[in-house]
mmCIF file of C-alpha atoms in Angstrom:
data_model
loop_
_atom_site.group_PDB
_atom_site.id
_atom_site.type_symbol
_atom_site.label_atom_id
_atom_site.label_comp_id
_atom_site.label_asym_id
_atom_site.label_seq_id
_atom_site.Cartn_x
_atom_site.Cartn_y
_atom_site.Cartn_z
ATOM 1 C CA MET A 1 -46.110 -15.361 8.703
ATOM 2 C CA GLN A 2 -45.329 -13.747 5.401
ATOM 3 C CA PHE A 3 -42.780 -11.307 3.993
ATOM 4 C CA SER A 4 -44.745 -8.369 2.659
ATOM 5 C CA ASP A 5 -43.704 -5.012 1.344
ATOM 6 C CA VAL A 6 -42.356 -2.725 4.046
ATOM 7 C CA ASP A 7 -41.681 0.983 4.197
ATOM 8 C CA PHE A 8 -40.075 3.257 6.759
ATOM 9 C CA GLN A 9 -38.127 6.470 7.147
ATOM 10 C CA ILE A 10 -34.611 6.763 8.552
ATOM 11 C CA ASP A 11 -35.161 9.696 10.873
ATOM 12 C CA GLU A 12 -31.490 10.185 11.717
ATOM 13 C CA ILE A 13 -28.170 8.363 11.876
ATOM 14 C CA LEU A 14 -26.503 8.726 15.255
ATOM 15 C CA LEU A 15 -23.281 6.761 14.923
ATOM 16 C CA VAL A 16 -21.242 4.803 12.399
ATOM 17 C CA HIS A 17 -18.036 3.181 13.582
ATOM 18 C CA LYS A 18 -15.736 0.198 13.302
ATOM 19 C CA ASN A 19 -14.864 -1.161 16.702
ATOM 20 C CA SER A 20 -13.300 -4.169 18.452
ATOM 21 C CA LEU A 21 -14.052 -6.081 21.630
ATOM 22 C CA VAL A 22 -11.099 -7.886 23.189
ATOM 23 C CA PRO A 23 -11.460 -11.603 24.060
ATOM 24 C CA GLN A 24 -13.815 -12.285 26.971
ATOM 25 C CA PHE A 25 -14.924 -8.639 27.203
ATOM 26 C CA ARG A 26 -18.634 -8.339 28.012
ATOM 27 C CA TRP A 27 -20.650 -5.258 27.052
ATOM 28 C CA THR A 28 -23.694 -4.661 29.274
ATOM 29 C CA GLY A 29 -24.660 -1.167 28.157
ATOM 30 C CA TYR A 30 -27.883 -2.366 26.533
ATOM 31 C CA ARG A 31 -28.994 -4.702 29.292
ATOM 32 C CA GLY A 32 -31.649 -2.141 30.199
ATOM 33 C CA GLY A 33 -32.684 -1.609 26.565
ATOM 34 C CA ARG A 34 -31.419 0.223 23.491
ATOM 35 C CA LYS A 35 -32.586 3.778 22.857
ATOM 36 C CA MET A 36 -32.151 3.485 19.083
ATOM 37 C CA ASP A 37 -32.198 1.002 16.229
ATOM 38 C CA GLY A 38 -28.954 -0.544 15.015
ATOM 39 C CA LEU A 39 -27.142 -2.860 12.640
ATOM 40 C CA VAL A 40 -24.056 -4.824 13.673
ATOM 41 C CA PHE A 41 -21.875 -6.559 11.084
ATOM 42 C CA SER A 42 -19.085 -8.937 12.127
ATOM 43 C CA VAL A 43 -15.714 -8.602 10.376
ATOM 44 C CA SER A 44 -13.627 -11.018 12.444
ATOM 45 C CA GLY A 45 -13.797 -12.975 15.674
ATOM 46 C CA GLU A 46 -17.087 -13.996 17.208
ATOM 47 C CA ALA A 47 -19.528 -12.498 19.695
ATOM 48 C CA LEU A 48 -22.326 -13.957 21.780
ATOM 49 C CA PHE A 49 -25.500 -11.844 21.861
ATOM 50 C CA ASP A 50 -27.548 -12.850 24.904
ATOM 51 C CA PHE A 51 -31.207 -11.731 24.839
ATOM 52 C CA GLY A 52 -32.130 -13.786 27.891
ATOM 53 C CA GLU A 53 -34.344 -16.457 26.367
ATOM 54 C CA GLU A 54 -32.411 -16.375 23.083
ATOM 55 C CA ARG A 55 -28.704 -16.407 22.299
ATOM 56 C CA PHE A 56 -27.019 -15.819 18.955
ATOM 57 C CA THR A 57 -23.377 -16.059 17.923
ATOM 58 C CA LEU A 58 -22.208 -13.571 15.317
ATOM 59 C CA LEU A 59 -19.412 -14.885 13.083
ATOM 60 C CA PRO A 60 -17.520 -13.077 10.288
ATOM 61 C CA GLY A 61 -19.968 -12.044 7.582
ATOM 62 C CA ASN A 62 -23.043 -12.148 9.841
ATOM 63 C CA MET A 63 -25.236 -9.100 10.346
ATOM 64 C CA ILE A 64 -28.035 -8.577 12.858
ATOM 65 C CA PHE A 65 -30.675 -5.879 13.251
ATOM 66 C CA LEU A 66 -31.215 -4.609 16.794
ATOM 67 C CA PRO A 67 -34.439 -2.626 17.231
ATOM 68 C CA SER A 68 -34.851 0.068 19.849
ATOM 69 C CA ASN A 69 -35.756 -1.259 23.301
ATOM 70 C CA SER A 70 -33.822 -4.507 22.677
ATOM 71 C CA ASN A 71 -32.415 -5.901 25.914
ATOM 72 C CA TYR A 72 -29.181 -7.876 25.620
ATOM 73 C CA THR A 73 -25.512 -8.226 26.486
ATOM 74 C CA VAL A 74 -22.597 -8.913 24.120
ATOM 75 C CA LYS A 75 -19.522 -10.991 24.910
ATOM 76 C CA CYS A 76 -16.444 -11.534 22.758
ATOM 77 C CA ALA A 77 -16.664 -15.314 22.773
ATOM 78 C CA GLY A 78 -13.510 -16.490 20.985
ATOM 79 C CA GLN A 79 -9.769 -16.078 21.369
ATOM 80 C CA GLU A 80 -9.713 -13.370 18.687
ATOM 81 C CA SER A 81 -10.980 -9.807 19.063
ATOM 82 C CA PHE A 82 -14.494 -9.250 17.783
ATOM 83 C CA GLN A 83 -14.114 -6.619 15.075
ATOM 84 C CA HIS A 84 -17.348 -5.208 13.776
ATOM 85 C CA TYR A 85 -19.174 -2.308 12.163
ATOM 86 C CA THR A 86 -22.004 -0.669 14.080
ATOM 87 C CA VAL A 87 -24.608 1.766 12.781
ATOM 88 C CA ASN A 88 -27.020 3.354 15.255
ATOM 89 C CA PHE A 89 -30.056 5.168 13.861
ATOM 90 C CA ARG A 90 -33.738 5.884 14.397
ATOM 91 C CA LEU A 91 -36.567 4.606 12.213
ATOM 92 C CA ARG A 92 -40.042 6.126 12.019
ATOM 93 C CA ASP A 93 -43.258 5.727 10.031
ATOM 94 C CA ILE A 94 -42.825 1.967 9.797
ATOM 95 C CA HIS A 95 -45.497 0.322 7.640
ATOM 96 C CA ALA A 96 -45.720 -3.450 7.367
ATOM 97 C CA GLU A 97 -48.565 -5.935 7.532
ATOM 98 C CA GLU A 98 -49.322 -7.517 10.881
ATOM 99 C CA ASN A 99 -47.577 -10.861 11.437
ATOM 100 C CA ALA A 100 -45.359 -10.352 8.380
ATOM 101 C CA PHE A 101 -41.681 -11.301 8.651
ATOM 102 C CA SER A 102 -40.639 -7.677 8.190
ATOM 103 C CA ALA A 103 -42.991 -6.402 10.879
ATOM 104 C CA GLU A 104 -41.892 -9.042 13.383
ATOM 105 C CA ILE A 105 -38.194 -8.311 12.723
ATOM 106 C CA LEU A 106 -38.558 -4.542 13.022
ATOM 107 C CA ARG A 107 -40.490 -4.941 16.288
ATOM 108 C CA GLY A 108 -37.918 -7.317 17.741
ATOM 109 C CA ASN A 109 -40.256 -10.311 17.903
ATOM 110 C CA LEU A 110 -38.205 -12.197 15.326
ATOM 111 C CA ARG A 111 -34.428 -12.107 14.895
ATOM 112 C CA HIS A 112 -32.413 -12.906 11.823
ATOM 113 C CA ILE A 113 -28.686 -13.262 11.166
ATOM 114 C CA THR A 114 -27.595 -12.862 7.562
ATOM 115 C CA ASP A 115 -25.823 -15.516 5.542
ATOM 116 C CA ALA A 116 -22.030 -15.115 5.763
ATOM 117 C CA SER A 117 -21.674 -15.999 2.070
ATOM 118 C CA LEU A 118 -22.422 -12.345 1.234
ATOM 119 C CA PHE A 119 -19.530 -11.063 3.365
ATOM 120 C CA SER A 120 -17.889 -9.009 0.616
ATOM 121 C CA ARG A 121 -21.134 -7.350 -0.439
ATOM 122 C CA TYR A 122 -22.071 -6.279 3.088
ATOM 123 C CA SER A 123 -18.547 -5.250 4.077
ATOM 124 C CA GLY A 124 -18.236 -3.075 0.969
ATOM 125 C CA HIS A 125 -21.382 -1.166 1.888
ATOM 126 C CA PHE A 126 -20.245 -0.699 5.474
ATOM 127 C CA GLU A 127 -16.818 0.526 4.352
ATOM 128 C CA GLN A 128 -18.428 3.098 2.066
ATOM 129 C CA LEU A 129 -20.890 4.152 4.760
ATOM 130 C CA LEU A 130 -18.095 4.613 7.297
ATOM 131 C CA SER A 131 -16.000 6.591 4.799
ATOM 132 C CA VAL A 132 -18.896 8.938 4.055
ATOM 133 C CA TRP A 133 -19.698 9.346 7.755
ATOM 134 C CA GLN A 134 -16.133 10.130 8.747
ATOM 135 C CA GLY A 135 -15.517 12.443 5.760
ATOM 136 C CA LYS A 136 -18.394 14.768 6.703
ATOM 137 C CA ASN A 137 -18.348 16.317 3.221
ATOM 138 C CA ALA A 138 -21.264 18.358 1.895
ATOM 139 C CA GLY A 139 -24.325 16.139 1.595
ATOM 140 C CA TYR A 140 -22.739 13.333 3.654
ATOM 141 C CA MET A 141 -25.903 12.642 5.665
ATOM 142 C CA LEU A 142 -27.949 12.116 2.516
ATOM 143 C CA MET A 143 -25.345 9.703 1.140
ATOM 144 C CA ALA A 144 -25.050 7.899 4.493
ATOM 145 C CA LYS A 145 -28.808 7.349 4.581
ATOM 146 C CA ALA A 146 -28.698 5.984 1.023
ATOM 147 C CA TYR A 147 -26.129 3.354 2.034
ATOM 148 C CA LEU A 148 -28.093 2.502 5.171
ATOM 149 C CA TYR A 149 -31.357 2.111 3.236
ATOM 150 C CA GLU A 150 -29.603 -0.354 0.931
ATOM 151 C CA LEU A 151 -28.142 -2.285 3.854
ATOM 152 C CA LEU A 152 -31.573 -2.578 5.465
ATOM 153 C CA TYR A 153 -33.030 -3.698 2.141
ATOM 154 C CA LEU A 154 -30.338 -6.370 1.784
ATOM 155 C CA TYR A 155 -30.910 -7.486 5.367
ATOM 156 C CA LEU A 156 -34.682 -7.857 5.015
ATOM 157 C CA THR A 157 -34.289 -9.547 1.631
ATOM 158 C CA ASP A 158 -31.937 -12.105 3.162
ATOM 159 C CA ALA A 159 -34.455 -12.650 5.974
ATOM 160 C CA ASN A 160 -37.163 -13.179 3.363
ATOM 161 C CA ARG A 161 -35.117 -15.828 1.550
ATOM 162 C CA SER A 162 -33.995 -17.619 4.685
ATOM 163 C CA LEU A 163 -37.214 -17.609 6.679
ATOM 164 C CA ARG A 164 -39.368 -18.674 3.762
ATOM 165 C CA SER A 165 -37.053 -21.530 2.822
ATOM 166 C CA GLN A 166 -37.298 -22.749 6.401
ATOM 167 C CA ASN A 167 -41.085 -22.778 6.186
ATOM 168 C CA GLY A 168 -41.683 -24.562 2.881
ATOM 169 C CA TYR A 169 -41.637 -21.473 0.675
ATOM 170 C CA ALA A 170 -39.580 -23.265 -1.982
ATOM 171 C CA ARG A 171 -42.328 -25.849 -2.467
ATOM 172 C CA LEU A 172 -44.780 -23.120 -3.440
ATOM 173 C CA GLN A 173 -42.455 -21.451 -5.948
ATOM 174 C CA PRO A 174 -44.067 -22.968 -9.101
ATOM 175 C CA ALA A 175 -47.488 -21.620 -8.113
ATOM 176 C CA LEU A 176 -46.098 -18.284 -6.938
ATOM 177 C CA LYS A 177 -44.385 -17.752 -10.274
ATOM 178 C CA ILE A 178 -47.775 -18.062 -11.966
ATOM 179 C CA LEU A 179 -49.603 -15.918 -9.419
ATOM 180 C CA ASP A 180 -46.941 -13.203 -9.604
ATOM 181 C CA THR A 181 -46.716 -13.019 -13.402
ATOM 182 C CA ALA A 182 -50.094 -14.253 -14.695
ATOM 183 C CA TYR A 183 -52.432 -12.970 -12.010
ATOM 184 C CA THR A 184 -54.940 -11.705 -14.588
ATOM 185 C CA GLU A 185 -55.657 -15.294 -15.598
ATOM 186 C CA ASN A 186 -57.912 -17.653 -13.674
ATOM 187 C CA GLN A 187 -56.000 -20.847 -12.990
ATOM 188 C CA SER A 188 -57.901 -23.054 -10.581
ATOM 189 C CA ILE A 189 -56.488 -23.563 -7.116
ATOM 190 C CA ASN A 190 -56.426 -27.293 -7.793
ATOM 191 C CA ASP A 191 -54.233 -26.746 -10.864
ATOM 192 C CA LEU A 192 -51.834 -24.604 -8.814
ATOM 193 C CA ALA A 193 -51.694 -27.296 -6.134
ATOM 194 C CA GLU A 194 -50.922 -30.001 -8.730
ATOM 195 C CA ILE A 195 -48.084 -27.907 -10.152
ATOM 196 C CA CYS A 196 -46.549 -27.931 -6.664
ATOM 197 C CA GLY A 197 -47.161 -31.645 -6.232
ATOM 198 C CA MET A 198 -49.650 -31.205 -3.379
ATOM 199 C CA SER A 199 -53.258 -31.886 -2.659
ATOM 200 C CA GLU A 200 -55.462 -28.806 -2.852
ATOM 201 C CA THR A 201 -56.151 -28.921 0.883
ATOM 202 C CA HIS A 202 -52.468 -29.105 1.798
ATOM 203 C CA PHE A 203 -51.613 -26.396 -0.729
ATOM 204 C CA ARG A 204 -54.231 -24.025 0.675
ATOM 205 C CA ARG A 205 -53.102 -24.689 4.241
ATOM 206 C CA MET A 206 -49.406 -24.116 3.508
ATOM 207 C CA PHE A 207 -50.096 -21.030 1.406
ATOM 208 C CA HIS A 208 -52.165 -19.404 4.142
ATOM 209 C CA ARG A 209 -49.548 -20.238 6.786
ATOM 210 C CA LEU A 210 -46.806 -18.524 4.787
ATOM 211 C CA PHE A 211 -48.690 -15.556 3.339
ATOM 212 C CA GLY A 212 -51.525 -14.979 5.768
ATOM 213 C CA GLN A 213 -54.101 -15.176 2.970
ATOM 214 C CA SER A 214 -55.567 -17.674 0.545
ATOM 215 C CA PRO A 215 -54.177 -18.134 -2.993
ATOM 216 C CA ALA A 216 -57.311 -16.430 -4.361
ATOM 217 C CA GLU A 217 -56.850 -13.452 -2.028
ATOM 218 C CA TYR A 218 -53.178 -13.242 -3.018
ATOM 219 C CA ARG A 219 -54.168 -13.095 -6.702
ATOM 220 C CA ILE A 220 -56.802 -10.418 -6.026
ATOM 221 C CA SER A 221 -54.213 -8.339 -4.142
ATOM 222 C CA LYS A 222 -51.905 -8.477 -7.160
ATOM 223 C CA ARG A 223 -54.749 -7.371 -9.434
ATOM 224 C CA ILE A 224 -55.660 -4.453 -7.167
ATOM 225 C CA LEU A 225 -52.037 -3.253 -7.066
ATOM 226 C CA HIS A 226 -51.952 -3.311 -10.887
ATOM 227 C CA ALA A 227 -55.290 -1.522 -11.021
ATOM 228 C CA LYS A 228 -53.961 1.242 -8.772
ATOM 229 C CA ASP A 229 -51.071 1.834 -11.174
ATOM 230 C CA LEU A 230 -53.435 2.033 -14.159
ATOM 231 C CA LEU A 231 -55.848 4.331 -12.325
ATOM 232 C CA THR A 232 -52.991 6.608 -11.302
ATOM 233 C CA ALA A 233 -51.908 6.861 -14.943
ATOM 234 C CA GLY A 234 -55.311 8.398 -15.737
ATOM 235 C CA GLN A 235 -55.361 7.088 -19.307
ATOM 236 C CA TYR A 236 -57.954 4.319 -19.045
ATOM 237 C CA SER A 237 -61.610 3.957 -18.171
ATOM 238 C CA VAL A 238 -62.740 1.849 -15.226
ATOM 239 C CA SER A 239 -64.095 -0.782 -17.639
ATOM 240 C CA GLU A 240 -60.769 -0.964 -19.482
ATOM 241 C CA ILE A 241 -58.856 -1.324 -16.227
ATOM 242 C CA ALA A 242 -61.245 -4.025 -15.026
ATOM 243 C CA ARG A 243 -60.579 -6.088 -18.155
ATOM 244 C CA ALA A 244 -56.829 -5.422 -18.037
ATOM 245 C CA THR A 245 -56.587 -6.714 -14.482
ATOM 246 C CA GLY A 246 -58.603 -9.900 -14.969
ATOM 247 C CA PHE A 247 -62.120 -8.760 -13.983
ATOM 248 C CA SER A 248 -64.763 -9.522 -16.600
ATOM 249 C CA ASP A 249 -67.413 -7.489 -14.748
ATOM 250 C CA PRO A 250 -66.603 -3.780 -14.069
ATOM 251 C CA SER A 251 -69.208 -3.640 -11.297
ATOM 252 C CA TYR A 252 -67.613 -6.571 -9.504
ATOM 253 C CA PHE A 253 -64.205 -4.941 -10.004
ATOM 254 C CA SER A 254 -65.490 -1.753 -8.370
ATOM 255 C CA ARG A 255 -66.870 -3.671 -5.379
ATOM 256 C CA VAL A 256 -63.621 -5.564 -4.865
ATOM 257 C CA PHE A 257 -61.571 -2.399 -5.293
ATOM 258 C CA ARG A 258 -63.630 -0.587 -2.647
ATOM 259 C CA ALA A 259 -63.329 -3.526 -0.258
ATOM 260 C CA HIS A 260 -59.517 -3.371 -0.553
ATOM 261 C CA THR A 261 -58.975 0.390 -0.611
ATOM 262 C CA GLY A 262 -62.031 1.954 1.043
ATOM 263 C CA MET A 263 -62.873 3.947 -2.100
ATOM 264 C CA SER A 264 -64.250 3.363 -5.568
ATOM 265 C CA PRO A 265 -61.957 3.341 -8.619
ATOM 266 C CA VAL A 266 -63.310 6.763 -9.637
ATOM 267 C CA GLU A 267 -62.684 8.173 -6.168
ATOM 268 C CA PHE A 268 -59.154 6.751 -6.263
ATOM 269 C CA MET A 269 -58.480 8.526 -9.582
ATOM 270 C CA GLN A 270 -59.800 11.828 -8.260
ATOM 271 C CA ARG A 271 -57.996 11.884 -4.935
#
């Protein structure tokens, strides 16, 4: 799996509150499935989220995303009340690549609990979100959505960092730095593998497992994204854009661009 770009719309926010569960209290309201998406952030105490086959304990500073249709129960597991922020909302128009970390999380196939080391950062956002929600001043819904978008961004970014580090992402960092910043150049795959201290075969295998594509395909994707920006600007010819994005042959550039976008560079400019 990989962590790709993701986009979605917050259709509406239904509830923002700060609540407590007393010790040993068990909430079963979502045993039959949630009707909305949600974020829960633990302030104090601990809670056991039971999804049937999976169980997670939320400690102070942890945050979890709960997609609609999630089935689970929550129990205040410690001797201290479980104090937490909850935001219930609805997402729509979700766009993420198949089998990407973001897609699997948003669909509920993969769960992630944030690192508690960022407690103050998350809690500050939740405090501001709650204040805006309760104040109900002019434009409050727009501001509330802004805070929620940032919280979801922070959550998915933390998932990206954590899940990739668990799967060998750190070992590929030297090559990724080159592919992300010098993608117009043509380093050989063997050179990239050597930079990471791997054989080419092992490097290719690990790269594909993490990103769902080969190193060469990853580099081409970066070039096409850059080409789209240059085409949108409308200031360059197709030949100039081909050279600027690492393609020595404009005809080959046009073929690759069509394969990735379904249209020629000229058609993309004119759309």
